[in-house]
Short mmCIF file of N, CA and C in Angstrom, two decimals:
data_model
loop_
_atom_site.label_atom_id
_atom_site.label_comp_id
_atom_site.label_asym_id
_atom_site.label_seq_id
_atom_site.Cartn_x
_atom_site.Cartn_y
_atom_site.Cartn_z
N THR A 1 -18.18 8.67 -21.62
CA THR A 1 -17.70 7.47 -21.58
C THR A 1 -16.24 7.50 -20.72
N TYR A 2 -15.73 6.87 -19.92
CA TYR A 2 -14.39 6.97 -19.58
C TYR A 2 -13.94 5.00 -19.14
N VAL A 3 -12.77 5.05 -18.82
CA VAL A 3 -12.23 3.80 -18.79
C VAL A 3 -12.01 3.62 -16.92
N SER A 4 -12.68 2.74 -16.30
CA SER A 4 -12.54 2.67 -14.80
C SER A 4 -11.57 2.01 -14.39
N PRO A 5 -11.17 2.00 -12.95
CA PRO A 5 -9.87 1.50 -12.69
C PRO A 5 -9.55 0.20 -12.88
N THR A 6 -10.78 -0.68 -13.31
CA THR A 6 -10.47 -2.08 -13.66
C THR A 6 -10.11 -2.42 -15.33
N GLY A 7 -10.37 -0.85 -16.09
CA GLY A 7 -10.47 -1.32 -17.36
C GLY A 7 -11.63 -1.13 -18.28
N ASP A 8 -12.38 -1.33 -17.53
CA ASP A 8 -13.84 -1.14 -18.23
C ASP A 8 -14.22 0.07 -18.74
N SER A 9 -15.03 0.13 -19.76
CA SER A 9 -15.57 1.22 -20.51
C SER A 9 -16.99 1.51 -19.97
N VAL A 10 -17.09 2.52 -19.46
CA VAL A 10 -18.51 2.59 -18.56
C VAL A 10 -18.97 4.21 -18.60
N ASN A 11 -20.40 4.23 -18.98
CA ASN A 11 -20.55 5.41 -18.85
C ASN A 11 -21.04 5.93 -17.47
N ASN A 12 -20.70 6.77 -16.95
CA ASN A 12 -20.89 7.16 -15.20
C ASN A 12 -20.27 8.64 -15.28
N GLU A 13 -20.91 9.06 -13.97
CA GLU A 13 -20.25 10.52 -13.71
C GLU A 13 -19.35 10.92 -12.98
N PHE A 14 -18.25 10.02 -12.87
CA PHE A 14 -17.05 9.85 -12.21
C PHE A 14 -16.11 9.76 -13.33
N THR A 15 -14.52 10.13 -13.19
CA THR A 15 -13.81 10.24 -13.99
C THR A 15 -12.58 9.47 -13.12
N TYR A 16 -11.28 8.87 -13.33
CA TYR A 16 -10.43 8.35 -12.46
C TYR A 16 -9.11 8.91 -13.30
N GLU A 17 -8.22 9.69 -11.88
CA GLU A 17 -7.24 10.31 -12.32
C GLU A 17 -6.16 10.08 -11.50
N TYR A 18 -4.86 10.23 -11.77
CA TYR A 18 -3.63 10.13 -10.99
C TYR A 18 -3.73 11.63 -10.38
N LEU A 19 -3.66 11.76 -9.26
CA LEU A 19 -3.79 13.33 -8.57
C LEU A 19 -2.53 12.98 -7.28
N SER A 20 -2.05 13.82 -7.05
CA SER A 20 -1.20 13.91 -5.55
C SER A 20 -2.35 14.47 -4.50
N TRP A 21 -1.93 13.92 -3.42
CA TRP A 21 -2.63 14.11 -2.28
C TRP A 21 -1.55 13.79 -0.82
N ARG A 22 -1.71 14.86 0.07
CA ARG A 22 -0.95 14.98 1.49
C ARG A 22 0.49 14.68 0.74
N LYS A 23 1.20 15.32 0.14
CA LYS A 23 2.35 15.66 -0.59
C LYS A 23 2.82 14.11 -1.19
N VAL A 24 1.97 13.49 -1.37
CA VAL A 24 2.43 12.07 -2.36
C VAL A 24 2.18 12.58 -3.76
N SER A 25 3.23 12.36 -4.42
CA SER A 25 3.24 12.98 -5.89
C SER A 25 2.66 12.14 -6.69
N LYS A 26 2.02 12.90 -7.85
CA LYS A 26 1.14 12.02 -9.01
C LYS A 26 2.23 11.23 -9.65
N GLU A 27 3.41 11.00 -9.39
CA GLU A 27 4.49 9.99 -10.03
C GLU A 27 4.55 8.78 -9.25
N THR A 28 4.22 8.84 -7.81
CA THR A 28 4.01 7.99 -6.64
C THR A 28 2.81 6.97 -6.79
N MET A 29 1.70 7.88 -7.27
CA MET A 29 0.41 7.46 -7.18
C MET A 29 0.74 6.48 -8.71
N GLU A 30 1.13 6.94 -9.76
CA GLU A 30 1.15 6.23 -10.53
C GLU A 30 1.79 4.82 -10.64
N PHE A 31 3.19 4.91 -9.96
CA PHE A 31 3.76 3.86 -9.71
C PHE A 31 2.85 2.56 -8.94
N TYR A 32 2.09 2.99 -8.15
CA TYR A 32 1.39 2.10 -7.25
C TYR A 32 0.04 1.98 -8.06
N ASN A 33 -0.45 2.53 -9.10
CA ASN A 33 -1.55 2.56 -10.16
C ASN A 33 -2.81 3.01 -9.09
N VAL A 34 -2.58 3.79 -8.14
CA VAL A 34 -3.25 4.58 -7.34
C VAL A 34 -4.03 5.84 -7.98
N LYS A 35 -5.53 5.51 -8.30
CA LYS A 35 -6.29 6.48 -8.98
C LYS A 35 -7.15 7.32 -8.26
N THR A 36 -7.58 8.31 -8.24
CA THR A 36 -8.62 9.21 -7.43
C THR A 36 -9.87 9.23 -8.35
N LYS A 37 -10.72 8.89 -7.67
CA LYS A 37 -12.30 9.04 -8.32
C LYS A 37 -12.66 10.19 -8.24
N VAL A 38 -13.16 11.18 -9.01
CA VAL A 38 -13.28 12.42 -9.52
C VAL A 38 -14.87 12.70 -9.90
N ASP A 39 -15.62 13.32 -9.00
CA ASP A 39 -17.13 13.69 -9.53
C ASP A 39 -17.23 14.41 -10.76
N GLU A 40 -18.37 14.62 -11.01
CA GLU A 40 -18.43 15.37 -12.43
C GLU A 40 -18.16 17.11 -12.18
N GLN A 41 -18.20 17.66 -11.24
CA GLN A 41 -17.87 19.09 -10.66
C GLN A 41 -16.28 19.10 -10.19
N GLY A 42 -15.66 18.02 -10.61
CA GLY A 42 -14.07 18.12 -10.28
C GLY A 42 -13.82 17.71 -9.21
N LYS A 43 -14.48 17.52 -7.83
CA LYS A 43 -14.07 17.45 -6.86
C LYS A 43 -13.42 15.73 -6.51
N PRO A 44 -12.29 15.57 -6.13
CA PRO A 44 -11.95 14.45 -5.54
C PRO A 44 -12.60 13.69 -4.57
N VAL A 45 -12.94 12.53 -4.99
CA VAL A 45 -14.08 11.62 -3.93
C VAL A 45 -13.52 10.39 -3.20
N ALA A 46 -12.58 9.96 -3.75
CA ALA A 46 -11.78 8.79 -3.20
C ALA A 46 -10.58 8.55 -3.72
N CYS A 47 -9.84 8.02 -2.96
CA CYS A 47 -8.55 7.24 -3.54
C CYS A 47 -8.78 5.64 -3.54
N LEU A 48 -8.46 5.12 -4.91
CA LEU A 48 -8.66 3.85 -5.15
C LEU A 48 -7.20 3.03 -5.32
N PHE A 49 -7.18 2.28 -4.13
CA PHE A 49 -5.99 1.30 -3.97
C PHE A 49 -6.01 0.17 -4.43
N PRO A 50 -5.26 -0.45 -5.78
CA PRO A 50 -5.73 -1.46 -6.17
C PRO A 50 -4.80 -2.65 -5.47
N TYR A 51 -5.23 -3.92 -5.40
CA TYR A 51 -4.46 -5.08 -4.72
C TYR A 51 -4.18 -6.09 -5.84
N ALA A 52 -3.13 -6.70 -5.68
CA ALA A 52 -2.83 -7.78 -6.93
C ALA A 52 -3.66 -8.81 -6.71
N SER A 53 -4.72 -9.12 -6.07
CA SER A 53 -5.80 -10.23 -5.94
C SER A 53 -6.59 -9.69 -6.80
N GLY A 54 -6.92 -8.40 -7.16
CA GLY A 54 -8.13 -7.73 -8.01
C GLY A 54 -8.98 -6.98 -7.59
N GLY A 55 -8.74 -6.61 -6.21
CA GLY A 55 -9.40 -6.01 -5.17
C GLY A 55 -9.43 -4.36 -5.37
N ILE A 56 -10.23 -3.73 -5.07
CA ILE A 56 -9.67 -2.08 -4.90
C ILE A 56 -10.24 -1.76 -3.47
N LYS A 57 -9.47 -1.15 -2.75
CA LYS A 57 -9.55 -0.71 -1.42
C LYS A 57 -10.02 0.78 -1.77
N ALA A 58 -11.18 1.14 -1.45
CA ALA A 58 -11.26 2.85 -1.59
C ALA A 58 -11.44 3.60 -0.30
N ARG A 59 -10.69 4.67 -0.38
CA ARG A 59 -10.87 5.50 0.99
C ARG A 59 -11.43 7.01 0.65
N PHE A 60 -12.33 7.28 0.93
CA PHE A 60 -12.91 8.44 0.84
C PHE A 60 -12.14 9.73 1.29
N ARG A 61 -11.84 10.73 0.57
CA ARG A 61 -10.87 11.95 0.80
C ARG A 61 -11.39 12.82 1.95
N ASP A 62 -12.71 13.12 2.19
CA ASP A 62 -12.94 13.87 3.11
C ASP A 62 -13.27 13.00 4.40
N VAL A 63 -13.63 11.95 4.59
CA VAL A 63 -13.46 11.59 5.83
C VAL A 63 -12.94 9.92 5.99
N LYS A 64 -12.20 9.88 6.86
CA LYS A 64 -11.57 8.31 6.79
C LYS A 64 -12.50 7.00 7.00
N GLU A 65 -13.12 6.75 5.83
CA GLU A 65 -13.76 5.37 5.72
C GLU A 65 -13.55 4.79 4.52
N PHE A 66 -13.48 3.55 4.51
CA PHE A 66 -13.12 2.52 3.44
C PHE A 66 -14.24 1.85 2.86
N TYR A 67 -14.07 1.46 1.42
CA TYR A 67 -15.10 0.32 1.50
C TYR A 67 -14.37 -0.52 0.05
N TRP A 68 -14.56 -1.60 -0.23
CA TRP A 68 -13.93 -2.41 -1.11
C TRP A 68 -14.52 -2.69 -2.54
N GLU A 69 -14.10 -2.58 -3.66
CA GLU A 69 -14.60 -2.95 -4.83
C GLU A 69 -14.00 -4.12 -5.23
N GLY A 70 -14.89 -4.97 -6.00
CA GLY A 70 -14.19 -6.25 -6.42
C GLY A 70 -13.82 -7.14 -5.63
N THR A 71 -12.99 -8.15 -5.84
CA THR A 71 -12.50 -9.33 -5.03
C THR A 71 -11.84 -8.77 -3.83
N HIS A 72 -12.03 -9.25 -2.75
CA HIS A 72 -11.33 -8.91 -1.47
C HIS A 72 -10.69 -9.87 -0.93
N LYS A 73 -9.41 -10.40 -0.72
CA LYS A 73 -8.92 -11.35 -0.37
C LYS A 73 -7.80 -10.75 0.45
N PRO A 74 -6.81 -11.72 1.40
CA PRO A 74 -5.95 -11.39 2.20
C PRO A 74 -4.64 -10.97 1.19
N GLY A 75 -3.69 -10.17 1.63
CA GLY A 75 -2.55 -9.76 1.16
C GLY A 75 -2.13 -8.17 1.22
N LEU A 76 -0.99 -8.29 0.68
CA LEU A 76 -0.34 -6.97 1.17
C LEU A 76 -0.31 -6.00 -0.22
N PHE A 77 -0.86 -4.87 0.23
CA PHE A 77 -1.02 -3.69 -0.73
C PHE A 77 0.11 -3.38 -1.33
N GLY A 78 0.66 -3.08 -2.67
CA GLY A 78 2.01 -2.93 -3.36
C GLY A 78 3.00 -4.02 -3.38
N ARG A 79 2.52 -5.20 -3.13
CA ARG A 79 3.48 -6.58 -3.50
C ARG A 79 3.74 -6.79 -4.67
N ASP A 80 2.71 -6.64 -5.80
CA ASP A 80 3.37 -6.84 -7.18
C ASP A 80 3.99 -5.58 -7.85
N LYS A 81 4.47 -4.69 -6.95
CA LYS A 81 5.40 -3.46 -7.60
C LYS A 81 6.69 -3.92 -7.47
N PHE A 82 7.01 -5.13 -6.79
CA PHE A 82 8.70 -5.67 -6.30
C PHE A 82 8.79 -6.46 -6.48
N THR A 83 9.78 -7.09 -7.06
CA THR A 83 10.13 -8.43 -7.07
C THR A 83 10.79 -9.19 -6.14
N PRO A 84 10.40 -10.06 -5.59
CA PRO A 84 10.73 -10.63 -4.36
C PRO A 84 12.26 -10.79 -4.37
N GLY A 85 12.86 -10.65 -3.28
CA GLY A 85 14.37 -10.87 -3.25
C GLY A 85 15.24 -9.68 -3.95
N SER A 86 14.79 -8.73 -4.87
CA SER A 86 15.51 -7.62 -5.35
C SER A 86 16.03 -6.68 -4.53
N HIS A 87 15.36 -6.34 -3.35
CA HIS A 87 16.07 -5.54 -2.43
C HIS A 87 16.31 -5.85 -1.05
N LYS A 88 17.32 -5.39 -0.19
CA LYS A 88 17.54 -6.23 1.00
C LYS A 88 16.56 -5.93 1.87
N TYR A 89 15.84 -4.73 1.58
CA TYR A 89 14.84 -4.39 3.01
C TYR A 89 13.37 -4.49 2.40
N VAL A 90 12.19 -4.65 3.00
CA VAL A 90 10.60 -4.49 2.59
C VAL A 90 10.36 -3.63 3.67
N THR A 91 9.52 -2.79 3.27
CA THR A 91 8.94 -1.93 4.72
C THR A 91 7.36 -2.21 4.71
N ILE A 92 6.99 -2.52 5.60
CA ILE A 92 5.80 -3.04 5.95
C ILE A 92 4.82 -1.78 6.72
N THR A 93 3.75 -1.20 6.28
CA THR A 93 3.21 -0.28 6.98
C THR A 93 1.69 -0.56 7.30
N GLU A 94 1.25 0.06 8.05
CA GLU A 94 -0.34 -0.21 8.10
C GLU A 94 -0.96 1.05 7.78
N GLY A 95 -1.20 0.91 6.26
CA GLY A 95 -2.07 1.96 5.78
C GLY A 95 -1.51 1.95 4.37
N GLU A 96 -2.41 1.95 3.18
CA GLU A 96 -1.78 2.42 2.04
C GLU A 96 -1.06 3.67 1.80
N LEU A 97 -1.59 4.44 2.31
CA LEU A 97 -1.16 6.01 2.05
C LEU A 97 0.24 5.91 2.67
N ASP A 98 0.49 5.33 3.73
CA ASP A 98 1.52 5.45 4.54
C ASP A 98 2.89 4.53 3.65
N ALA A 99 2.23 3.67 3.06
CA ALA A 99 3.46 2.65 2.00
C ALA A 99 3.50 3.65 0.63
N LEU A 100 2.87 4.52 0.29
CA LEU A 100 3.14 5.76 -0.59
C LEU A 100 4.09 6.66 -0.24
N SER A 101 3.86 7.18 0.91
CA SER A 101 4.71 7.99 1.53
C SER A 101 6.28 7.61 1.50
N LEU A 102 6.24 6.37 2.32
CA LEU A 102 7.26 6.01 2.55
C LEU A 102 8.69 5.78 1.23
N ARG A 103 7.81 4.91 0.29
CA ARG A 103 8.15 4.68 -0.88
C ARG A 103 8.76 5.77 -1.77
N GLN A 104 8.01 6.73 -1.43
CA GLN A 104 8.70 8.22 -2.37
C GLN A 104 9.85 8.97 -1.52
N VAL A 105 9.64 8.59 -0.25
CA VAL A 105 11.08 9.19 0.55
C VAL A 105 12.17 7.94 0.44
N LEU A 106 11.97 6.76 0.43
CA LEU A 106 12.76 5.80 0.86
C LEU A 106 13.28 5.18 -0.71
N GLN A 107 12.55 5.39 -1.52
CA GLN A 107 12.86 4.70 -2.98
C GLN A 107 13.19 3.32 -2.77
N ALA A 108 12.50 2.67 -2.22
CA ALA A 108 12.73 1.31 -1.79
C ALA A 108 11.08 0.61 -1.76
N PRO A 109 11.38 -0.70 -1.70
CA PRO A 109 9.97 -1.38 -1.54
C PRO A 109 9.67 -1.16 -0.30
N VAL A 110 8.04 -0.75 -0.28
CA VAL A 110 7.09 -0.53 0.64
C VAL A 110 5.81 -1.20 0.48
N VAL A 111 5.16 -1.93 1.13
CA VAL A 111 4.02 -2.64 0.92
C VAL A 111 3.02 -2.11 2.25
N SER A 112 2.19 -2.34 2.37
CA SER A 112 0.86 -2.09 3.54
C SER A 112 0.16 -3.44 3.68
N VAL A 113 -0.24 -3.45 4.72
CA VAL A 113 -1.20 -4.38 5.23
C VAL A 113 -2.54 -3.59 5.22
N GLN A 114 -3.61 -4.53 4.82
CA GLN A 114 -5.05 -4.13 4.55
C GLN A 114 -5.78 -3.33 6.10
N SER A 115 -5.31 -4.00 7.44
CA SER A 115 -5.52 -3.18 8.57
C SER A 115 -4.62 -3.86 9.46
N ALA A 116 -4.75 -3.09 10.77
CA ALA A 116 -3.98 -3.77 11.93
C ALA A 116 -4.49 -5.07 12.27
N ALA A 117 -5.79 -5.32 12.16
CA ALA A 117 -6.78 -6.53 12.33
C ALA A 117 -6.33 -7.67 11.36
N SER A 118 -5.88 -7.32 10.71
CA SER A 118 -5.51 -8.28 9.47
C SER A 118 -4.02 -8.57 9.22
N ALA A 119 -3.29 -8.02 9.77
CA ALA A 119 -1.95 -7.52 9.49
C ALA A 119 -1.01 -9.28 9.43
N VAL A 120 -1.52 -10.15 10.30
CA VAL A 120 -0.79 -11.39 10.37
C VAL A 120 -1.08 -12.23 9.07
N ARG A 121 -2.55 -12.05 9.05
CA ARG A 121 -3.08 -12.73 7.94
C ARG A 121 -2.48 -12.36 6.41
N ASP A 122 -2.35 -11.18 6.28
CA ASP A 122 -2.00 -10.53 5.13
C ASP A 122 -0.68 -10.85 4.75
N CYS A 123 0.21 -10.64 6.15
CA CYS A 123 1.67 -11.22 6.00
C CYS A 123 1.95 -12.66 5.24
N THR A 124 1.17 -13.43 6.28
CA THR A 124 1.40 -14.87 5.89
C THR A 124 1.07 -15.15 4.41
N VAL A 125 0.13 -14.54 4.04
CA VAL A 125 -0.28 -15.13 2.63
C VAL A 125 0.47 -14.45 1.61
N ASP A 126 1.34 -13.44 2.07
CA ASP A 126 2.51 -12.80 1.03
C ASP A 126 3.80 -13.12 1.50
N ARG A 127 3.84 -14.21 2.22
CA ARG A 127 5.18 -14.70 2.94
C ARG A 127 6.52 -14.19 1.65
N PRO A 128 5.97 -14.70 0.33
CA PRO A 128 7.12 -14.63 -0.47
C PRO A 128 8.05 -13.39 -0.47
N VAL A 129 7.00 -12.36 -0.53
CA VAL A 129 7.45 -10.94 -1.00
C VAL A 129 8.69 -10.62 0.36
N HIS A 130 8.62 -11.19 1.49
CA HIS A 130 9.49 -10.65 2.41
C HIS A 130 10.22 -11.68 2.95
N ASN A 131 10.01 -12.97 3.18
CA ASN A 131 10.76 -14.42 3.40
C ASN A 131 12.01 -14.62 2.37
N HIS A 132 12.94 -13.98 2.46
CA HIS A 132 14.26 -14.41 1.73
C HIS A 132 15.53 -14.55 2.66
N ARG A 133 16.35 -14.93 2.31
CA ARG A 133 17.57 -14.98 3.22
C ARG A 133 18.27 -13.63 3.30
N ARG A 134 18.53 -13.40 4.63
CA ARG A 134 19.17 -12.09 4.88
C ARG A 134 18.11 -10.63 4.70
N ARG A 135 16.90 -11.29 4.73
CA ARG A 135 15.81 -9.99 4.58
C ARG A 135 15.57 -9.45 5.99
N CYS A 136 14.96 -8.40 6.02
CA CYS A 136 14.35 -7.72 7.32
C CYS A 136 13.18 -6.89 6.91
N VAL A 137 12.36 -6.59 7.88
CA VAL A 137 11.18 -5.69 7.43
C VAL A 137 11.35 -4.55 8.07
N ARG A 138 11.58 -3.38 7.97
CA ARG A 138 11.35 -2.18 8.85
C ARG A 138 10.10 -1.70 8.94
N THR A 139 9.44 -1.59 10.05
CA THR A 139 8.20 -1.27 10.47
C THR A 139 8.24 0.48 10.83
N ALA A 140 7.44 1.34 10.21
CA ALA A 140 7.45 2.57 10.46
C ALA A 140 5.96 2.78 10.39
N VAL A 141 5.87 3.87 11.48
CA VAL A 141 4.39 4.45 11.74
C VAL A 141 3.36 3.45 11.69
N LEU A 142 3.66 2.40 12.49
CA LEU A 142 2.65 1.42 12.73
C LEU A 142 2.21 1.35 14.16
N ALA A 143 1.16 0.40 14.39
CA ALA A 143 0.39 0.16 15.52
C ALA A 143 1.10 -1.18 16.17
N ASP A 144 0.70 -1.67 17.21
CA ASP A 144 1.50 -2.73 18.00
C ASP A 144 1.09 -3.95 17.26
N ALA A 145 -0.04 -3.86 16.85
CA ALA A 145 -0.60 -5.20 15.95
C ALA A 145 0.62 -5.51 14.96
N VAL A 146 0.67 -4.23 14.03
CA VAL A 146 1.45 -4.62 12.82
C VAL A 146 3.14 -5.13 13.37
N ARG A 147 3.41 -4.50 14.64
CA ARG A 147 4.86 -4.74 15.15
C ARG A 147 4.86 -6.41 15.36
N ARG A 148 3.69 -6.90 15.94
CA ARG A 148 3.80 -8.03 16.02
C ARG A 148 3.75 -9.48 15.13
N VAL A 149 3.80 -9.02 13.76
CA VAL A 149 3.79 -9.65 12.75
C VAL A 149 4.78 -10.28 12.59
N ALA A 150 5.95 -9.82 12.70
CA ALA A 150 7.29 -10.71 12.61
C ALA A 150 7.41 -12.01 13.11
N VAL A 151 6.98 -12.20 14.20
CA VAL A 151 7.38 -13.14 15.06
C VAL A 151 6.57 -14.39 14.63
N PRO A 152 5.15 -14.31 14.08
CA PRO A 152 4.22 -15.43 13.46
C PRO A 152 4.82 -15.80 11.86
N VAL A 153 5.17 -15.03 11.20
CA VAL A 153 5.69 -14.84 10.02
C VAL A 153 6.96 -15.60 9.52
N SER A 154 8.06 -15.02 10.08
CA SER A 154 9.02 -15.44 9.60
C SER A 154 10.50 -15.07 10.71
N ALA A 155 11.16 -16.05 10.63
CA ALA A 155 12.41 -16.03 11.42
C ALA A 155 13.38 -14.74 10.65
N ASN A 156 13.42 -14.74 9.74
CA ASN A 156 13.97 -14.07 8.66
C ASN A 156 13.85 -12.06 9.06
N ILE A 157 12.73 -11.91 9.75
CA ILE A 157 12.49 -10.43 9.79
C ILE A 157 12.79 -9.82 11.10
N ALA A 158 13.62 -8.62 10.77
CA ALA A 158 13.67 -7.83 12.28
C ALA A 158 12.95 -6.86 12.08
N VAL A 159 12.54 -6.57 13.49
CA VAL A 159 11.33 -5.55 13.46
C VAL A 159 12.12 -4.21 14.40
N LEU A 160 11.70 -3.22 13.70
CA LEU A 160 12.14 -2.10 13.92
C LEU A 160 11.31 -0.79 14.33
N GLN A 161 11.54 -0.07 15.37
CA GLN A 161 10.70 1.25 15.34
C GLN A 161 10.82 1.91 14.54
N GLY A 162 9.52 3.00 14.16
CA GLY A 162 9.81 3.96 12.97
C GLY A 162 11.06 5.00 13.86
N GLY A 163 11.30 5.87 12.64
CA GLY A 163 12.05 7.02 13.08
C GLY A 163 13.44 6.69 12.44
N ALA A 164 14.33 7.53 12.80
CA ALA A 164 15.67 7.20 12.35
C ALA A 164 16.52 6.31 12.86
N GLY A 165 17.07 5.61 12.32
CA GLY A 165 18.09 4.46 12.71
C GLY A 165 18.89 3.94 11.92
N ASN A 166 20.17 3.11 12.67
CA ASN A 166 20.82 2.36 11.60
C ASN A 166 20.43 0.94 11.44
N TYR A 167 19.23 1.05 10.35
CA TYR A 167 18.87 -0.25 10.06
C TYR A 167 19.84 -1.43 9.32
N ARG A 168 20.84 -1.13 9.05
CA ARG A 168 21.69 -1.89 8.35
C ARG A 168 22.49 -2.57 9.09
N ASP A 169 23.04 -2.00 10.36
CA ASP A 169 23.54 -2.63 11.35
C ASP A 169 22.61 -3.61 12.31
N THR A 170 21.22 -2.85 12.40
CA THR A 170 20.33 -3.67 13.33
C THR A 170 19.91 -5.12 12.30
N CYS A 171 19.63 -5.19 11.34
CA CYS A 171 19.11 -6.03 10.39
C CYS A 171 19.70 -7.25 10.10
N CYS A 172 20.95 -6.65 9.57
CA CYS A 172 21.65 -7.71 8.74
C CYS A 172 22.87 -8.44 9.71
#
């Protein structure tokens, strides 16, 4: 018997653990409540990224393929980890693992769209996360579709290319 990512007690051949992956620390995984599905031989099978809407996006570790468990609704991954307006910047990435990596480096709010195709919808649904006076979004490691999100979502968003830059002077 084990406790599943949704808190249910179930008999199954898998366990769920906080494991580091791709240099993302166990602590960062815990902060976002990202658990790894591990088979009975101890092999990590998938990372489970919980969304505030109740859905879980799973990414297989050995191949770049995804599937959903539970409710799948539009929205940003990680939005429930930060209080809106509590920080000057919010970084939006395309990819949950990118969000974890940047959060670990920046120690600031980082969220992710579900995919490039859903970027505008995800940001529109979670507008309160980033739609504050004098707020901006730093986009890093993103596809063109994600950079286009700023225009339809909010006039309060400045969009910057990834890499080192003086975000303070550019955004505010």
